[in-house]
Amino acid sequence: QLQLQESGPGLVKPSETLSLTCTVSGGSIGRSSYYWGWIRQPPGKGLEWIGHIYYNGNTNYNPSLKSRVTMSVDMSKDQFSLKLSSVTAADTAVYYCLRIAARVVDYWGQGTLVAVSS
Amino acid sequence: DIQMTQSPSTLSASVGDRVTITCRASQNIDSWLAWYQQKPGKAPKLLIFKASSLESGVPSRFSGSGSGTEFTLTISSLQPDDFATYYCQQSNSYPLTFGGGTKVEIK
């Protein structure tokens, strides 16, 4: 059974960079049929797609966040990562890592709350 | 970006009721629509993809229909485990976008 687990700081200061890692178990990031991505959900609000990365490093980011987002993949560890720079309080959210198949999310991590505050 | 609009935002229903949630896309997305269920404190769970295809393991009381710009999710007989928030998502093009959610509450 595929499992995804987010890890990273739960508190980030304004203007700094949010960094999260997702570890995949029960499967390999290197399978060619899937993309690996991130979605976030501010407390009490809806879902926002951040972007995804393919095992070869190709990325696709939400234009609304593109200038601040960087994703990377480490196939040797079956991990992929998210960096979001210049964060503000508006970036406070639960961040989910996920697997995307045919532009649909079929596996989700449990989510990790990241708060932006001084 | 394709805008997704769900209605209603909140729905009160009883166990055994037939429930219908509507999702409208701002442009034609053919059948590229998915539905998710989210319970408090949990990640969303995929229910339906390509408008009407049931994800493996999802009870058959859930069904989806529609194409183009208008879609529905129907729960034929609401069960206690179904009280949750439901989201639609267009999978036609990037950026992937979601509806605002429909919370199904106990009446």
Tab-separated table of C-alpha atoms in Angstrom:
chain	number	residue	atom	x	y	z
A	1	GLN	CA	0.000	0.000	0.000
A	2	LEU	CA	1.464	3.332	-1.070
A	3	GLN	CA	1.999	5.817	1.743
A	4	LEU	CA	3.144	9.424	1.688
A	5	GLN	CA	4.428	11.340	4.708
A	6	GLU	CA	5.172	15.032	4.944
A	7	SER	CA	7.932	16.361	7.176
A	8	GLY	CA	9.263	19.799	7.958
A	9	PRO	CA	8.938	22.745	10.340
A	10	GLY	CA	5.492	23.604	11.610
A	11	LEU	CA	6.366	27.259	12.096
A	12	VAL	CA	8.056	29.605	9.638
A	13	LYS	CA	8.808	33.305	10.083
A	14	PRO	CA	7.422	35.855	7.624
A	15	SER	CA	9.680	36.515	4.605
A	16	GLU	CA	11.516	33.219	5.139
A	17	THR	CA	11.315	30.027	3.077
A	18	LEU	CA	8.944	27.166	3.859
A	19	SER	CA	10.566	23.779	3.220
A	20	LEU	CA	8.760	20.448	3.258
A	21	THR	CA	9.746	16.941	2.237
A	22	CYS	CA	7.486	14.049	1.308
A	23	THR	CA	8.694	10.493	1.772
A	24	VAL	CA	7.044	7.813	-0.334
A	25	SER	CA	6.876	4.232	0.906
A	26	GLY	CA	5.289	1.138	-0.557
A	27	GLY	CA	6.155	2.276	-4.058
A	28	SER	CA	8.755	4.099	-6.112
A	29	ILE	CA	8.803	7.694	-7.315
A	30	GLY	CA	10.520	6.427	-10.452
A	31	ARG	CA	7.379	4.872	-11.925
A	32	SER	CA	6.669	6.719	-15.132
A	33	SER	CA	2.885	6.898	-14.893
A	34	TYR	CA	2.677	9.315	-12.004
A	35	TYR	CA	3.376	12.854	-10.945
A	36	TRP	CA	4.174	13.905	-7.387
A	37	GLY	CA	2.773	17.132	-6.059
A	38	TRP	CA	1.541	19.445	-3.351
A	39	ILE	CA	-1.818	20.927	-2.453
A	40	ARG	CA	-2.514	23.256	0.438
A	41	GLN	CA	-5.588	24.109	2.471
A	42	PRO	CA	-5.764	27.220	4.669
A	43	PRO	CA	-7.603	26.568	7.950
A	44	GLY	CA	-11.332	26.304	7.304
A	45	LYS	CA	-10.930	26.944	3.586
A	46	GLY	CA	-10.728	25.082	0.290
A	47	LEU	CA	-7.991	23.306	-1.645
A	48	GLU	CA	-5.303	24.981	-3.751
A	49	TRP	CA	-3.042	23.068	-6.131
A	50	ILE	CA	0.569	24.230	-5.741
A	51	GLY	CA	2.242	22.131	-8.413
A	52	HIS	CA	3.825	18.831	-9.264
A	53	ILE	CA	7.074	17.242	-10.326
A	54	TYR	CA	7.851	14.235	-12.493
A	55	TYR	CA	10.552	11.722	-11.584
A	56	ASN	CA	12.830	13.236	-14.258
A	57	GLY	CA	12.598	16.655	-12.632
A	58	ASN	CA	10.066	18.273	-14.960
A	59	THR	CA	7.785	20.596	-13.034
A	60	ASN	CA	4.438	22.330	-13.400
A	61	TYR	CA	3.572	25.086	-10.935
A	62	ASN	CA	0.419	27.053	-10.235
A	63	PRO	CA	0.968	30.430	-11.945
A	64	SER	CA	-0.310	32.179	-8.817
A	65	LEU	CA	2.658	30.789	-6.841
A	66	LYS	CA	5.178	30.104	-9.583
A	67	SER	CA	7.557	32.932	-8.706
A	68	ARG	CA	7.992	31.566	-5.169
A	69	VAL	CA	7.828	27.777	-5.633
A	70	THR	CA	10.595	25.269	-6.220
A	71	MET	CA	10.108	21.513	-6.250
A	72	SER	CA	12.759	18.829	-6.422
A	73	VAL	CA	12.934	15.050	-6.382
A	74	ASP	CA	15.421	12.588	-4.890
A	75	MET	CA	14.774	9.221	-6.470
A	76	SER	CA	17.465	7.499	-4.380
A	77	LYS	CA	15.433	8.248	-1.254
A	78	ASP	CA	11.948	8.166	-2.834
A	79	GLN	CA	11.445	11.709	-1.635
A	80	PHE	CA	10.288	14.946	-3.191
A	81	SER	CA	10.378	18.416	-1.743
A	82	LEU	CA	8.658	21.786	-1.768
A	83	LYS	CA	10.197	25.188	-1.129
A	84	LEU	CA	8.023	28.289	-0.925
A	85	SER	CA	9.905	31.535	-0.513
A	86	SER	CA	8.977	34.911	0.963
A	87	VAL	CA	6.105	33.504	2.991
A	88	THR	CA	3.402	35.615	4.615
A	89	ALA	CA	0.512	34.825	6.934
A	90	ALA	CA	-1.540	33.996	3.833
A	91	ASP	CA	0.659	30.932	3.344
A	92	THR	CA	-0.491	29.427	6.643
A	93	ALA	CA	-2.155	26.166	5.671
A	94	VAL	CA	-2.180	22.405	5.876
A	95	TYR	CA	0.179	21.209	3.176
A	96	TYR	CA	-0.513	17.826	1.570
A	97	CYS	CA	1.878	15.860	-0.557
A	98	LEU	CA	0.265	13.610	-3.098
A	99	ARG	CA	0.457	11.322	-6.099
A	100	ILE	CA	-1.269	12.433	-9.279
A	101	ALA	CA	-2.494	10.020	-11.924
A	102	ALA	CA	-4.189	11.439	-15.040
A	103	ARG	CA	-4.501	14.830	-13.273
A	104	VAL	CA	-6.394	13.277	-10.374
A	105	VAL	CA	-5.032	12.812	-6.851
A	106	ASP	CA	-5.255	9.150	-5.954
A	107	TYR	CA	-2.970	9.153	-2.901
A	108	TRP	CA	-2.577	11.839	-0.250
A	109	GLY	CA	-0.270	12.329	2.680
A	110	GLN	CA	-1.897	13.000	6.041
A	111	GLY	CA	-1.054	16.694	5.771
A	112	THR	CA	1.107	18.964	7.883
A	113	LEU	CA	0.104	22.335	9.273
A	114	VAL	CA	2.576	25.104	8.593
A	115	ALA	CA	1.980	28.394	10.369
A	116	VAL	CA	3.661	31.607	9.309
A	117	SER	CA	4.256	33.827	12.302
A	118	SER	CA	7.007	35.792	13.972
B	1	ASP	CA	-7.706	29.308	-14.922
B	2	ILE	CA	-10.915	27.269	-14.963
B	3	GLN	CA	-13.218	28.319	-12.117
B	4	MET	CA	-15.251	25.622	-10.367
B	5	THR	CA	-18.439	26.557	-8.531
B	6	GLN	CA	-20.215	24.154	-6.199
B	7	SER	CA	-23.728	24.387	-4.819
B	8	PRO	CA	-25.004	24.341	-2.233
B	9	SER	CA	-22.175	25.292	0.115
B	10	THR	CA	-23.962	23.531	2.972
B	11	LEU	CA	-26.575	20.820	2.846
B	12	SER	CA	-28.566	19.410	5.769
B	13	ALA	CA	-29.851	15.890	5.307
B	14	SER	CA	-30.922	12.785	7.191
B	15	VAL	CA	-29.670	9.220	7.043
B	16	GLY	CA	-31.344	7.511	4.115
B	17	ASP	CA	-31.866	10.705	2.095
B	18	ARG	CA	-30.888	11.018	-1.541
B	19	VAL	CA	-28.368	13.855	-1.815
B	20	THR	CA	-27.239	15.739	-4.913
B	21	ILE	CA	-24.359	18.205	-5.142
B	22	THR	CA	-23.754	20.327	-8.236
B	23	CYS	CA	-20.474	21.544	-9.685
B	24	ARG	CA	-20.196	23.992	-12.580
B	25	ALA	CA	-17.093	24.765	-14.601
B	26	SER	CA	-16.394	28.174	-16.127
B	27	GLN	CA	-15.624	26.514	-19.463
B	28	ASN	CA	-16.060	23.158	-21.168
B	29	ILE	CA	-14.060	20.429	-19.438
B	30	ASP	CA	-15.653	17.456	-21.235
B	31	SER	CA	-15.730	14.692	-18.604
B	32	TRP	CA	-12.547	15.705	-16.825
B	33	LEU	CA	-14.001	16.048	-13.364
B	34	ALA	CA	-13.236	14.344	-10.069
B	35	TRP	CA	-15.003	14.287	-6.718
B	36	TYR	CA	-13.377	13.997	-3.295
B	37	GLN	CA	-14.696	13.490	0.235
B	38	GLN	CA	-12.961	15.132	3.185
B	39	LYS	CA	-13.616	14.518	6.855
B	40	PRO	CA	-12.394	16.906	9.579
B	41	GLY	CA	-8.657	16.650	10.187
B	42	LYS	CA	-8.157	14.183	7.329
B	43	ALA	CA	-6.886	14.337	3.797
B	44	PRO	CA	-9.450	14.259	1.002
B	45	LYS	CA	-10.298	10.879	-0.500
B	46	LEU	CA	-10.929	10.303	-4.193
B	47	LEU	CA	-14.475	9.106	-4.904
B	48	ILE	CA	-15.051	9.572	-8.627
B	49	PHE	CA	-12.900	10.430	-11.645
B	50	LYS	CA	-13.732	11.209	-15.265
B	51	ALA	CA	-17.129	12.480	-14.076
B	52	SER	CA	-18.710	9.068	-13.501
B	53	SER	CA	-16.015	6.437	-12.848
B	54	LEU	CA	-16.109	5.094	-9.307
B	55	GLU	CA	-12.731	4.770	-7.604
B	56	SER	CA	-11.947	1.262	-6.396
B	57	GLY	CA	-13.370	0.560	-2.940
B	58	VAL	CA	-15.889	3.435	-2.982
B	59	PRO	CA	-19.449	2.334	-2.147
B	60	SER	CA	-21.859	2.121	-5.060
B	61	ARG	CA	-24.271	4.566	-3.396
B	62	PHE	CA	-21.957	7.288	-4.746
B	63	SER	CA	-22.395	8.200	-8.399
B	64	GLY	CA	-21.364	11.019	-10.665
B	65	SER	CA	-22.766	12.394	-13.869
B	66	GLY	CA	-22.460	15.264	-16.289
B	67	SER	CA	-20.201	16.607	-18.989
B	68	GLY	CA	-19.186	19.923	-20.442
B	69	THR	CA	-19.775	22.488	-17.716
B	70	GLU	CA	-22.336	20.936	-15.357
B	71	PHE	CA	-21.796	17.939	-13.102
B	72	THR	CA	-23.481	16.244	-10.179
B	73	LEU	CA	-22.468	13.963	-7.357
B	74	THR	CA	-25.304	11.860	-5.976
B	75	ILE	CA	-25.412	9.809	-2.815
B	76	SER	CA	-28.381	7.482	-3.252
B	77	SER	CA	-28.982	6.762	0.438
B	78	LEU	CA	-26.984	8.856	2.875
B	79	GLN	CA	-25.150	6.873	5.527
B	80	PRO	CA	-23.692	8.107	8.853
B	81	ASP	CA	-20.164	7.798	7.423
B	82	ASP	CA	-21.053	10.172	4.566
B	83	PHE	CA	-21.344	13.337	6.644
B	84	ALA	CA	-18.330	15.242	5.342
B	85	THR	CA	-17.272	17.979	2.934
B	86	TYR	CA	-17.216	17.201	-0.788
B	87	TYR	CA	-15.038	18.899	-3.398
B	88	CYS	CA	-15.081	18.770	-7.161
B	89	GLN	CA	-11.869	19.216	-9.150
B	90	GLN	CA	-11.382	19.779	-12.863
B	91	SER	CA	-8.707	17.608	-14.444
B	92	ASN	CA	-8.988	19.115	-17.917
B	93	SER	CA	-6.049	21.482	-17.702
B	94	TYR	CA	-3.467	23.061	-15.461
B	95	PRO	CA	-3.618	24.663	-13.023
B	96	LEU	CA	-5.854	22.033	-11.448
B	97	THR	CA	-8.675	23.817	-9.659
B	98	PHE	CA	-11.233	22.844	-7.039
B	99	GLY	CA	-14.727	23.898	-6.148
B	100	GLY	CA	-15.289	25.644	-2.846
B	101	GLY	CA	-16.739	22.567	-1.190
B	102	THR	CA	-20.143	21.345	-0.023
B	103	LYS	CA	-20.527	20.425	3.619
B	104	VAL	CA	-23.110	17.696	4.210
B	105	GLU	CA	-24.475	18.067	7.723
B	106	ILE	CA	-26.844	16.032	9.845
B	107	LYS	CA	-30.369	17.440	9.753
